[in-house]
Coordinates of C-alpha atoms in Angstrom, one line a residue:
Chain A
M126 CA 264.8 -87.3 -160.7
S127 CA 266.4 -84.3 -162.3
A128 CA 264.4 -81.7 -164.3
Q129 CA 264.3 -81.3 -168.0
I130 CA 266.7 -78.5 -168.9
I131 CA 265.0 -76.0 -171.2
D132 CA 267.5 -75.2 -173.8
G133 CA 267.1 -71.6 -174.7
K134 CA 270.0 -71.6 -177.0
A135 CA 268.5 -74.4 -179.2
I136 CA 265.0 -72.9 -179.1
S137 CA 266.4 -69.5 -180.0
A138 CA 268.3 -71.0 -182.9
T139 CA 265.1 -72.6 -184.2
I140 CA 263.3 -69.3 -184.0
R141 CA 266.1 -67.5 -185.7
A142 CA 266.0 -70.1 -188.5
E143 CA 262.2 -69.5 -188.9
I144 CA 262.8 -65.8 -189.0
K145 CA 265.5 -66.1 -191.7
V146 CA 263.1 -68.0 -193.9
E147 CA 260.5 -65.3 -193.5
V148 CA 263.0 -62.5 -194.2
E149 CA 264.1 -64.3 -197.4
A150 CA 260.5 -64.6 -198.5
M151 CA 259.9 -60.9 -197.8
K152 CA 263.0 -60.0 -199.9
A153 CA 261.8 -62.2 -202.7
Q154 CA 258.3 -60.8 -202.7
Y155 CA 258.9 -57.1 -201.9
N156 CA 262.6 -56.6 -202.6
K157 CA 262.8 -55.3 -199.1
V158 CA 264.3 -56.5 -195.8
P159 CA 263.4 -55.6 -192.2
G160 CA 265.6 -52.9 -190.6
L161 CA 266.6 -52.5 -187.0
A162 CA 268.3 -49.3 -185.7
T163 CA 270.4 -49.5 -182.5
V164 CA 271.1 -46.4 -180.6
L165 CA 274.0 -46.7 -178.1
V166 CA 274.9 -43.8 -175.8
S167 CA 277.2 -45.5 -173.4
D168 CA 280.8 -46.4 -172.5
R169 CA 279.6 -49.4 -170.6
K170 CA 281.2 -52.6 -171.8
D171 CA 278.0 -54.6 -171.2
S172 CA 275.9 -52.2 -173.3
Q173 CA 278.4 -52.3 -176.1
T174 CA 278.4 -56.1 -176.0
Y175 CA 274.6 -56.2 -176.1
V176 CA 274.4 -53.9 -179.1
R177 CA 277.2 -55.8 -180.9
M178 CA 275.3 -59.1 -180.3
K179 CA 272.1 -57.6 -181.6
K180 CA 273.7 -56.4 -184.8
K181 CA 275.4 -59.7 -185.4
A182 CA 272.1 -61.6 -184.9
C183 CA 270.4 -59.2 -187.4
A184 CA 273.1 -60.0 -190.0
E185 CA 272.7 -63.8 -189.5
V186 CA 269.0 -63.7 -190.4
G187 CA 269.2 -61.0 -193.1
I188 CA 267.8 -58.1 -191.2
A189 CA 269.5 -54.8 -192.0
S190 CA 271.0 -53.0 -189.0
F191 CA 271.6 -49.3 -188.6
G192 CA 274.1 -48.6 -185.8
H193 CA 274.2 -45.2 -184.1
E194 CA 277.0 -44.9 -181.6
L195 CA 276.7 -41.5 -180.0
P196 CA 279.0 -39.7 -177.6
T197 CA 277.9 -39.8 -173.9
S198 CA 278.1 -36.0 -173.9
I199 CA 275.1 -35.9 -176.4
S200 CA 272.3 -33.5 -175.4
Q201 CA 268.7 -34.5 -174.9
A202 CA 267.8 -32.4 -178.0
E203 CA 270.4 -34.0 -180.2
L204 CA 269.4 -37.5 -179.1
L205 CA 265.7 -36.7 -179.7
K206 CA 266.7 -35.6 -183.2
V207 CA 268.4 -38.9 -183.9
V208 CA 265.2 -40.7 -182.7
Q209 CA 263.0 -38.6 -184.9
E210 CA 265.2 -39.2 -188.0
L211 CA 264.9 -42.9 -187.4
N212 CA 261.1 -42.6 -187.0
A213 CA 261.0 -41.0 -190.4
N214 CA 263.4 -43.4 -192.1
P215 CA 261.3 -46.0 -194.1
D216 CA 264.1 -48.6 -194.1
V217 CA 264.0 -48.7 -190.3
H218 CA 261.2 -50.9 -188.8
G219 CA 262.5 -51.1 -185.3
I220 CA 264.3 -48.7 -183.0
L221 CA 266.2 -50.0 -180.0
V222 CA 267.6 -47.4 -177.6
Q223 CA 270.1 -49.4 -175.5
L224 CA 269.5 -48.7 -171.7
P225 CA 270.7 -47.4 -169.4
L226 CA 271.2 -43.9 -170.8
P227 CA 273.7 -41.5 -169.1
D228 CA 272.2 -39.8 -166.1
H229 CA 271.9 -36.4 -167.7
L230 CA 269.4 -37.7 -170.3
D231 CA 265.7 -38.1 -169.7
E232 CA 265.1 -41.8 -170.5
E233 CA 261.3 -41.6 -170.3
E234 CA 261.1 -38.7 -172.8
I235 CA 263.5 -40.5 -175.2
L236 CA 261.6 -43.8 -175.1
G237 CA 258.3 -41.9 -175.4
A238 CA 259.7 -40.3 -178.6
V239 CA 260.2 -43.6 -180.4
S240 CA 257.3 -44.1 -182.9
L241 CA 254.8 -46.6 -181.6
E242 CA 255.1 -48.5 -184.9
K243 CA 258.9 -48.9 -184.4
D244 CA 258.9 -49.5 -180.6
V245 CA 260.3 -53.1 -180.9
D246 CA 261.2 -53.1 -177.2
G247 CA 257.5 -52.6 -176.4
F248 CA 258.3 -50.2 -173.6
H249 CA 256.0 -47.3 -174.6
P250 CA 253.3 -46.8 -171.9
L251 CA 250.6 -47.1 -174.6
N252 CA 252.0 -50.5 -175.6
I253 CA 252.1 -51.6 -171.9
G254 CA 248.5 -50.4 -171.5
R255 CA 247.3 -52.4 -174.5
L256 CA 249.4 -55.3 -173.2
S257 CA 247.8 -55.1 -169.8
M258 CA 244.2 -54.7 -170.9
K259 CA 241.9 -57.5 -172.2
R260 CA 241.0 -57.4 -175.9
R261 CA 243.6 -54.7 -176.7
E262 CA 246.5 -56.0 -178.8
P263 CA 249.9 -54.2 -178.2
L264 CA 251.9 -53.5 -181.4
F265 CA 254.9 -55.2 -179.8
V266 CA 255.3 -57.5 -176.8
P267 CA 258.5 -56.7 -174.9
C268 CA 261.3 -59.1 -175.9
T269 CA 262.3 -60.8 -172.7
P270 CA 258.7 -61.4 -171.5
R271 CA 257.7 -62.7 -174.9
G272 CA 260.8 -65.0 -174.8
C273 CA 259.7 -66.5 -171.5
I274 CA 256.3 -67.4 -172.9
E275 CA 257.8 -68.8 -176.0
L276 CA 260.0 -71.1 -173.9
L277 CA 256.9 -72.4 -172.0
D278 CA 255.0 -72.9 -175.3
R279 CA 257.9 -74.6 -177.1
T280 CA 258.4 -76.9 -174.1
G281 CA 254.8 -77.9 -174.2
V282 CA 253.9 -76.4 -170.8
Q283 CA 250.2 -75.7 -170.3
I284 CA 249.7 -72.2 -168.8
E285 CA 245.9 -72.0 -168.5
G286 CA 244.6 -72.8 -165.0
K287 CA 248.0 -73.1 -163.5
R288 CA 249.3 -71.1 -160.6
A289 CA 252.0 -68.8 -162.0
V290 CA 254.2 -66.8 -159.6
V291 CA 256.3 -64.0 -160.9
L292 CA 259.2 -62.8 -158.7
G293 CA 259.9 -59.2 -159.5
R294 CA 257.7 -56.4 -160.9
S295 CA 260.0 -54.3 -163.2
N296 CA 258.5 -52.5 -166.1
I297 CA 260.7 -54.4 -168.6
V298 CA 260.3 -58.0 -167.3
G299 CA 258.2 -58.7 -164.2
L300 CA 255.1 -56.7 -165.0
P301 CA 254.7 -57.5 -168.7
V302 CA 255.4 -61.2 -168.2
A303 CA 252.8 -61.2 -165.5
M304 CA 250.2 -59.7 -167.8
L305 CA 251.0 -62.2 -170.5
L306 CA 250.5 -65.1 -168.1
L307 CA 247.2 -63.6 -166.9
H308 CA 246.0 -63.3 -170.5
R309 CA 246.9 -66.9 -171.0
N310 CA 244.5 -67.7 -168.1
A311 CA 247.1 -68.5 -165.4
T312 CA 246.1 -67.7 -161.8
L313 CA 248.7 -65.0 -161.3
T314 CA 250.7 -64.0 -158.2
I315 CA 253.3 -61.2 -158.2
C316 CA 255.9 -61.1 -155.5
H317 CA 258.6 -58.5 -154.7
S318 CA 260.9 -57.2 -152.1
R319 CA 258.1 -56.3 -149.7
T320 CA 256.5 -59.8 -149.9
K321 CA 256.4 -61.6 -146.6
N322 CA 257.0 -65.3 -146.2
L323 CA 258.4 -65.4 -149.7
P324 CA 259.4 -69.1 -149.8
E325 CA 255.8 -70.0 -148.9
V326 CA 254.4 -67.9 -151.7
V327 CA 256.9 -69.2 -154.2
R328 CA 256.0 -72.8 -153.2
E329 CA 252.5 -72.2 -154.6
A330 CA 253.8 -72.0 -158.1
D331 CA 253.2 -74.5 -160.9
I332 CA 255.1 -72.0 -163.1
L333 CA 257.8 -69.8 -161.5
I334 CA 259.3 -66.8 -163.4
T335 CA 262.1 -65.1 -161.5
A336 CA 263.4 -61.6 -162.5
V337 CA 264.9 -59.9 -159.5
G338 CA 268.6 -60.0 -160.0
R339 CA 269.5 -61.7 -156.7
A340 CA 272.1 -64.5 -157.2
E341 CA 270.7 -67.9 -156.4
M342 CA 268.0 -66.5 -154.0
V343 CA 265.4 -69.2 -154.7
R344 CA 266.5 -72.4 -153.0
G345 CA 265.5 -76.0 -153.5
D346 CA 263.2 -76.1 -150.6
W347 CA 261.3 -73.0 -151.8
V348 CA 259.6 -74.8 -154.8
K349 CA 256.8 -77.3 -155.2
P350 CA 257.8 -80.6 -156.8
G351 CA 257.1 -80.5 -160.5
V352 CA 257.3 -76.7 -160.9
V353 CA 258.5 -75.3 -164.2
V354 CA 261.1 -72.6 -163.7
I355 CA 262.0 -69.8 -166.1
D356 CA 265.0 -67.9 -164.6
V357 CA 265.4 -64.4 -166.1
G358 CA 268.1 -63.4 -163.6
T359 CA 271.7 -63.0 -164.8
N360 CA 274.0 -62.3 -161.9
A361 CA 277.8 -62.2 -161.9
V362 CA 279.4 -63.9 -158.9
D363 CA 283.1 -63.7 -158.1
D364 CA 285.0 -66.7 -159.2
P365 CA 288.8 -66.7 -159.1
A366 CA 288.9 -70.0 -161.0
D367 CA 287.2 -68.4 -164.0
N368 CA 289.5 -66.5 -166.3
R369 CA 287.0 -63.5 -166.4
G370 CA 287.2 -63.5 -162.6
Y371 CA 283.4 -64.2 -162.3
H372 CA 280.7 -66.6 -163.6
L373 CA 277.0 -66.1 -164.2
V374 CA 274.2 -67.5 -162.2
G375 CA 270.4 -66.9 -162.2
D376 CA 268.0 -65.9 -159.4
V377 CA 267.5 -69.6 -158.8
A378 CA 270.0 -72.0 -157.1
F379 CA 270.0 -74.2 -160.2
N380 CA 271.6 -77.3 -158.8
E381 CA 269.2 -77.5 -155.9
V382 CA 266.0 -76.5 -157.8
K383 CA 266.6 -78.8 -160.8
E384 CA 266.2 -81.8 -158.4
V385 CA 262.7 -80.7 -157.5
A386 CA 261.4 -79.0 -160.7
S387 CA 260.0 -80.8 -163.7
A388 CA 261.7 -78.3 -166.1
I389 CA 264.1 -75.4 -165.7
T390 CA 266.1 -72.9 -167.7
P391 CA 269.9 -72.7 -167.2
V392 CA 271.8 -69.4 -166.8
P393 CA 273.4 -68.7 -169.2
G394 CA 271.7 -70.4 -172.1
G395 CA 268.1 -70.1 -171.0
V396 CA 266.2 -66.8 -171.4
G397 CA 269.2 -64.8 -172.5
P398 CA 269.3 -66.1 -176.1
M399 CA 265.5 -65.7 -176.4
T400 CA 265.6 -61.9 -175.9
I401 CA 267.5 -61.3 -179.0
A402 CA 265.4 -63.8 -181.0
M403 CA 262.3 -62.0 -179.9
L404 CA 263.8 -58.6 -180.9
L405 CA 264.4 -60.0 -184.4
R406 CA 260.8 -61.4 -184.4
N407 CA 259.4 -58.0 -183.4
T408 CA 261.5 -56.2 -186.1
L409 CA 260.2 -58.6 -188.7
D410 CA 256.6 -58.2 -187.4
G411 CA 257.0 -54.4 -187.7
A412 CA 258.3 -54.7 -191.2
K413 CA 255.5 -57.1 -192.2
R414 CA 252.9 -54.6 -190.8
T415 CA 254.3 -51.7 -193.0
S416 CA 254.3 -53.9 -196.1
G417 CA 250.7 -54.7 -195.4
Chain B
M9 CA 232.6 -61.6 -133.6
S10 CA 231.0 -59.8 -136.5
A11 CA 233.2 -57.7 -138.9
Q12 CA 233.4 -53.9 -139.0
I13 CA 231.0 -52.7 -141.7
I14 CA 232.9 -50.3 -144.0
D15 CA 230.4 -47.5 -144.6
G16 CA 231.0 -46.4 -148.2
K17 CA 228.1 -44.0 -148.0
A18 CA 229.5 -42.1 -145.0
I19 CA 233.1 -42.2 -146.4
S20 CA 231.8 -40.9 -149.8
A21 CA 229.9 -38.1 -148.0
T22 CA 233.1 -37.1 -146.2
I23 CA 235.0 -37.0 -149.5
R24 CA 232.3 -35.0 -151.3
A25 CA 232.3 -32.5 -148.5
E26 CA 236.1 -32.2 -148.9
I27 CA 235.6 -31.7 -152.7
K28 CA 233.0 -29.0 -152.1
V29 CA 235.4 -27.0 -150.0
E30 CA 238.1 -27.2 -152.7
V31 CA 235.6 -26.3 -155.5
E32 CA 234.6 -23.2 -153.5
A33 CA 238.2 -22.3 -153.0
M34 CA 238.8 -22.6 -156.7
K35 CA 235.8 -20.4 -157.5
A36 CA 237.0 -17.8 -155.0
Q37 CA 240.6 -17.8 -156.4
Y38 CA 240.1 -18.2 -160.1
N39 CA 236.3 -17.5 -160.6
K40 CA 236.1 -20.8 -162.3
V41 CA 234.6 -24.2 -161.4
P42 CA 235.4 -27.7 -162.6
G43 CA 233.1 -29.0 -165.4
L44 CA 232.0 -32.6 -166.2
A45 CA 230.4 -33.6 -169.5
T46 CA 228.3 -36.7 -169.5
V47 CA 227.6 -38.4 -172.8
L48 CA 224.6 -40.8 -172.8
V49 CA 223.7 -42.9 -175.8
S50 CA 221.3 -45.4 -174.4
D51 CA 217.7 -46.2 -173.6
R52 CA 218.8 -48.4 -170.8
K53 CA 217.2 -47.4 -167.5
D54 CA 220.3 -48.2 -165.5
S55 CA 222.5 -46.0 -167.7
Q56 CA 220.0 -43.2 -167.4
T57 CA 219.9 -43.5 -163.7
Y58 CA 223.8 -43.5 -163.4
V59 CA 224.0 -40.4 -165.5
R60 CA 221.3 -38.6 -163.5
M61 CA 223.1 -39.6 -160.2
K62 CA 226.4 -38.2 -161.6
K63 CA 224.8 -34.9 -162.6
K64 CA 223.1 -34.6 -159.2
A65 CA 226.4 -35.3 -157.4
C66 CA 228.1 -32.6 -159.4
A67 CA 225.5 -30.1 -158.5
E68 CA 225.8 -30.9 -154.8
V69 CA 229.6 -30.1 -154.7
G70 CA 229.4 -27.1 -157.2
I71 CA 230.8 -28.8 -160.2
A72 CA 229.2 -27.7 -163.5
S73 CA 227.7 -30.5 -165.5
F74 CA 227.1 -30.6 -169.3
G75 CA 224.7 -33.3 -170.2
H76 CA 224.6 -34.7 -173.8
E77 CA 221.7 -37.2 -174.3
L78 CA 222.0 -38.5 -177.8
P79 CA 219.7 -40.7 -179.8
T80 CA 220.8 -44.4 -180.0
S81 CA 220.7 -44.1 -183.8
I82 CA 223.7 -41.7 -183.7
S83 CA 226.5 -42.6 -186.1
Q84 CA 230.1 -43.2 -185.1
A85 CA 231.2 -40.0 -186.9
E86 CA 228.5 -37.8 -185.2
L87 CA 229.4 -39.2 -181.7
L88 CA 233.1 -38.6 -182.4
K89 CA 232.3 -35.0 -183.3
V90 CA 230.5 -34.6 -179.9
V91 CA 233.6 -35.9 -178.1
Q92 CA 235.9 -33.6 -180.1
E93 CA 233.8 -30.6 -179.3
L94 CA 234.0 -31.5 -175.6
N95 CA 237.7 -32.0 -175.9
A96 CA 238.0 -28.4 -177.2
N97 CA 235.6 -26.8 -174.7
P98 CA 237.7 -25.1 -172.0
D99 CA 234.9 -25.3 -169.4
V100 CA 234.9 -29.1 -169.6
H101 CA 237.6 -30.8 -167.5
G102 CA 236.2 -34.3 -167.5
I103 CA 234.3 -36.3 -170.2
L104 CA 232.4 -39.3 -169.2
V105 CA 231.0 -41.5 -171.9
Q106 CA 228.4 -43.8 -170.2
L107 CA 229.0 -47.4 -171.1
P108 CA 227.8 -49.7 -172.7
L109 CA 227.3 -48.0 -176.0
P110 CA 224.9 -49.4 -178.6
D111 CA 226.4 -52.3 -180.6
H112 CA 226.8 -50.4 -183.8
L113 CA 229.3 -48.0 -182.2
D114 CA 233.0 -48.7 -181.8
E115 CA 233.5 -48.2 -178.1
E116 CA 237.3 -48.5 -178.3
E117 CA 237.5 -45.7 -180.9
I118 CA 235.2 -43.4 -179.0
L119 CA 237.0 -43.9 -175.6
G120 CA 240.3 -43.5 -177.4
A121 CA 239.1 -40.1 -178.8
V122 CA 238.6 -38.6 -175.4
S123 CA 241.4 -36.2 -174.7
L124 CA 243.9 -37.7 -172.2
E125 CA 243.6 -34.6 -170.1
K126 CA 239.8 -35.1 -169.7
D127 CA 239.7 -38.9 -169.4
V128 CA 238.3 -38.8 -165.9
D129 CA 237.3 -42.5 -166.2
G130 CA 241.0 -43.3 -166.7
F131 CA 240.2 -46.0 -169.3
H132 CA 242.5 -44.8 -172.1
P133 CA 245.2 -47.5 -172.8
L134 CA 247.9 -44.9 -172.2
N135 CA 246.5 -44.1 -168.8
I136 CA 246.3 -47.9 -168.0
G137 CA 249.9 -48.3 -169.2
R138 CA 251.1 -45.5 -166.9
L139 CA 249.0 -46.9 -164.1
S140 CA 250.5 -50.4 -164.6
M141 CA 254.1 -49.3 -164.8
K142 CA 256.4 -48.3 -161.9
R143 CA 257.3 -44.6 -161.7
R144 CA 254.8 -43.5 -164.3
E145 CA 251.9 -41.5 -163.0
P146 CA 248.6 -41.8 -164.8
L147 CA 246.7 -38.6 -165.3
F148 CA 243.6 -40.2 -163.8
V149 CA 243.1 -43.4 -161.8
P150 CA 239.8 -45.2 -162.8
C151 CA 237.1 -44.3 -160.4
T152 CA 236.0 -47.6 -158.9
P153 CA 239.5 -49.0 -158.4
R154 CA 240.5 -45.6 -156.8
G155 CA 237.4 -45.9 -154.6
C156 CA 238.4 -49.3 -153.4
I157 CA 241.8 -48.1 -152.3
E158 CA 240.3 -45.0 -150.6
L159 CA 238.0 -47.3 -148.6
L160 CA 241.0 -49.3 -147.4
D161 CA 243.0 -46.2 -146.6
R162 CA 240.1 -44.5 -144.7
T163 CA 239.4 -47.6 -142.7
G164 CA 243.1 -47.7 -141.7
V165 CA 243.9 -51.0 -143.4
Q166 CA 247.6 -51.5 -144.1
I167 CA 248.2 -52.7 -147.7
E168 CA 252.0 -53.1 -147.8
G169 CA 253.2 -56.6 -147.3
K170 CA 249.7 -58.1 -147.2
R171 CA 248.4 -60.8 -149.5
A172 CA 245.8 -59.1 -151.7
V173 CA 243.6 -61.3 -153.9
V174 CA 241.6 -59.7 -156.7
L175 CA 238.7 -61.8 -158.1
G176 CA 238.1 -60.7 -161.6
R177 CA 240.3 -59.1 -164.3
S178 CA 238.2 -56.6 -166.2
N179 CA 239.8 -53.5 -167.7
I180 CA 237.6 -51.2 -165.6
V181 CA 237.9 -52.8 -162.2
G182 CA 239.9 -56.0 -161.7
L183 CA 243.0 -55.2 -163.6
P184 CA 243.5 -51.5 -162.5
V185 CA 242.7 -52.2 -158.8
A186 CA 245.2 -55.1 -158.9
M187 CA 247.9 -52.7 -160.3
L188 CA 247.1 -50.2 -157.5
L189 CA 247.5 -52.8 -154.8
L190 CA 250.8 -53.9 -156.4
H191 CA 252.1 -50.4 -156.3
R192 CA 251.1 -50.2 -152.7
N193 CA 253.4 -53.2 -152.1
A194 CA 250.8 -55.9 -151.6
T195 CA 251.7 -59.4 -152.7
L196 CA 249.1 -59.7 -155.4
T197 CA 247.1 -62.6 -156.8
I198 CA 244.6 -62.3 -159.6
C199 CA 241.9 -65.0 -159.9
H200 CA 239.3 -65.4 -162.6
S201 CA 236.9 -67.9 -164.3
R202 CA 239.8 -70.2 -165.2
T203 CA 241.2 -70.4 -161.7
K204 CA 241.2 -73.8 -160.2
N205 CA 240.6 -74.4 -156.5
L206 CA 239.2 -70.9 -156.2
P207 CA 238.2 -71.2 -152.5
E208 CA 241.7 -72.2 -151.6
V209 CA 243.2 -69.3 -153.4
V210 CA 240.7 -66.8 -152.0
R211 CA 241.5 -68.2 -148.5
E212 CA 245.1 -66.8 -148.9
A213 CA 243.8 -63.2 -148.9
D214 CA 244.4 -60.7 -146.1
I215 CA 242.6 -58.3 -148.4
L216 CA 240.0 -59.5 -150.9
I217 CA 238.5 -57.5 -153.7
T218 CA 235.7 -59.1 -155.6
A219 CA 234.6 -57.8 -159.0
V220 CA 233.1 -60.7 -161.0
G221 CA 229.3 -60.0 -161.0
R222 CA 228.3 -63.4 -159.5
A223 CA 225.7 -63.1 -156.8
E224 CA 227.1 -64.3 -153.4
M225 CA 229.7 -66.5 -154.9
V226 CA 232.2 -66.1 -152.1
R227 CA 231.0 -68.1 -149.1
G228 CA 231.9 -67.9 -145.4
D229 CA 234.2 -70.9 -145.6
W230 CA 236.2 -69.4 -148.5
V231 CA 237.9 -66.7 -146.4
K232 CA 240.6 -66.5 -143.9
P233 CA 239.6 -65.2 -140.4
G234 CA 240.4 -61.5 -140.2
V235 CA 240.3 -60.8 -144.0
V236 CA 239.2 -57.3 -145.2
V237 CA 236.7 -57.6 -148.0
I238 CA 235.9 -55.0 -150.6
D239 CA 232.9 -56.2 -152.6
V240 CA 232.6 -54.4 -156.0
G241 CA 229.8 -56.8 -157.3
T242 CA 226.3 -55.4 -157.7
N243 CA 224.0 -58.2 -158.6
A244 CA 220.2 -58.1 -158.8
V245 CA 218.5 -61.2 -157.4
D246 CA 214.7 -61.9 -157.7
D247 CA 212.8 -60.9 -154.6
P248 CA 209.0 -60.9 -154.8
A249 CA 208.9 -59.4 -151.3
D250 CA 210.8 -56.3 -152.6
N251 CA 208.5 -53.8 -154.4
R252 CA 211.0 -53.6 -157.3
G253 CA 210.8 -57.4 -157.6
Y254 CA 214.5 -57.7 -156.8
H255 CA 217.2 -56.7 -154.4
L256 CA 220.9 -56.2 -154.8
V257 CA 223.7 -58.4 -153.4
G258 CA 227.4 -58.4 -153.9
D259 CA 229.8 -61.1 -155.1
V260 CA 230.2 -62.1 -151.4
A261 CA 227.7 -63.9 -149.2
F262 CA 227.6 -60.9 -146.8
N263 CA 225.9 -62.6 -143.8
E264 CA 228.3 -65.5 -143.8
V265 CA 231.5 -63.7 -144.6
K266 CA 230.9 -60.9 -142.1
E267 CA 231.2 -63.5 -139.3
V268 CA 234.8 -64.4 -140.4
A269 CA 236.1 -61.1 -141.8
S270 CA 237.5 -58.2 -139.8
A271 CA 236.0 -55.6 -142.1
I272 CA 233.6 -55.8 -145.1
T273 CA 231.7 -53.4 -147.4
P274 CA 228.0 -53.9 -147.7
V275 CA 226.1 -54.0 -151.1
P276 CA 224.6 -51.5 -151.6
G277 CA 226.3 -48.8 -149.6
G278 CA 229.9 -49.9 -150.0
V279 CA 231.9 -49.4 -153.1
G280 CA 229.0 -47.9 -155.2
P281 CA 228.9 -44.5 -153.6
M282 CA 232.7 -44.2 -153.9
T283 CA 232.7 -44.5 -157.6
I284 CA 230.8 -41.2 -158.0
A285 CA 232.9 -39.5 -155.3
M286 CA 236.1 -40.5 -157.2
L287 CA 234.6 -39.2 -160.5
L288 CA 234.1 -35.8 -158.8
R289 CA 237.6 -36.0 -157.4
N290 CA 239.1 -36.8 -160.8
T291 CA 237.1 -33.9 -162.4
L292 CA 238.4 -31.5 -159.7
D293 CA 242.0 -32.8 -160.2
G294 CA 241.7 -32.3 -164.0
A295 CA 240.4 -28.7 -163.4
K296 CA 243.3 -28.0 -161.0
R297 CA 245.8 -29.3 -163.5
T298 CA 244.5 -26.9 -166.2
S299 CA 244.5 -23.9 -163.8
G300 CA 248.1 -24.7 -163.0

């Protein structure tokens, strides 16, 4: 029997519709809308596309967006100044610095300069600390990890008491999603490039979250029947038949694993659309906090 | 064959001797010694004993200690003022607020008020965030978790690629020791009260760290032959034959598990002595950082 396909596009659309209602209510009550500032310092096509998608998504739900497209030659001091101005701007409730930054800039310092109250990406170490600890609420939960948990919740997957395996331990996905699963009372295992007998460990999972960026690494015989799979990987593979010359696949061999899993996210159309929805959600939450 | 007993008392003595040499060198070079402030707000016998042991350990290695024994009736504002004075005192390089505090005090606010540069307990959320994230160094690693890793290292146990299971997810032991094992490239599993089939999960461990406070919970048939066990639990069990009326045991049934494990810490005399040694180490590290 083939798995339920978790439709991230549809779930994300539902969430964006919910956000739109709340934004309208805020506007009616306070004559104010949430504002998101995007900071782009890159010639990279993918970064430009992401920022454009984020601004478009803001517009659709009524969130104001403030785009800052800066030359890649910008100095550390000049970029810090932009961040500080946005920190001080009361119409801005979220600041998103699109990564990666050019090599000559100190990413850690720039991200650390974003006001905690506007850190909608949730990447500040203080936020990650509060996220990791028990009984300490972070101001913002990072978007992609939050999106993974939303997908599980809105699919009706129980997390408590389940064995959750996270493949990957990055600061932006693997680690924070692992902490969220732990706080939801999963028995948590984190695997990575140094894990031995990886298929054996992955096979322990009732819930599997993959975020390693290795095209179709997880095969059908790596997973336990009935597993729920959230595939964060987005990998381009050459494809002369596609007019872009490539197509996207996840970290999981979808066609094989869907025959064993009980539910699985596709790539694209799974986690991807959730990240932007959660960014909007975080921006709205930030704005609600400032309005009291 | 019976397991190697990991002698925390002996390893801790070695570390304290190493620290003493460094403190003497600092005194000779800078005419300055590290200073540790202890803040005790409790009538609890155990808290008083811990603080006394910490001061004695400081004296033995040449670290200055500044004891603040405050009435349990102290207000939040008064206690905050004590912390702020210690933050400002240049002879103090580490501030230890003995926990638990009386119920009327806000522990989170007090701990958050300790200057990051003097947070030798390493409990500040920013420190835990930096500890959890890749490529972000915390200023201080919490003492007991750091002691667990030292015990493994000084026993010659390889961590990379091993399956490490941590039983317990407290902010002060379980979570930070899990993050340390992950950064050392173990495949990490965290178990807790909601874990199902606990013996089965524990049996996956090559390295087992227990920190749950349940007397002798882990039995001989829960562990894989050859496992290395670090038992952080310290539990009092009634014992009329003992002149205190109780004796201490760990979270692990020592006599059973030592017949299966390759190495194991005893309770007492395992992790306990390491916590104080690491507190001295952190205080010395803090003082070295300020002297440049």
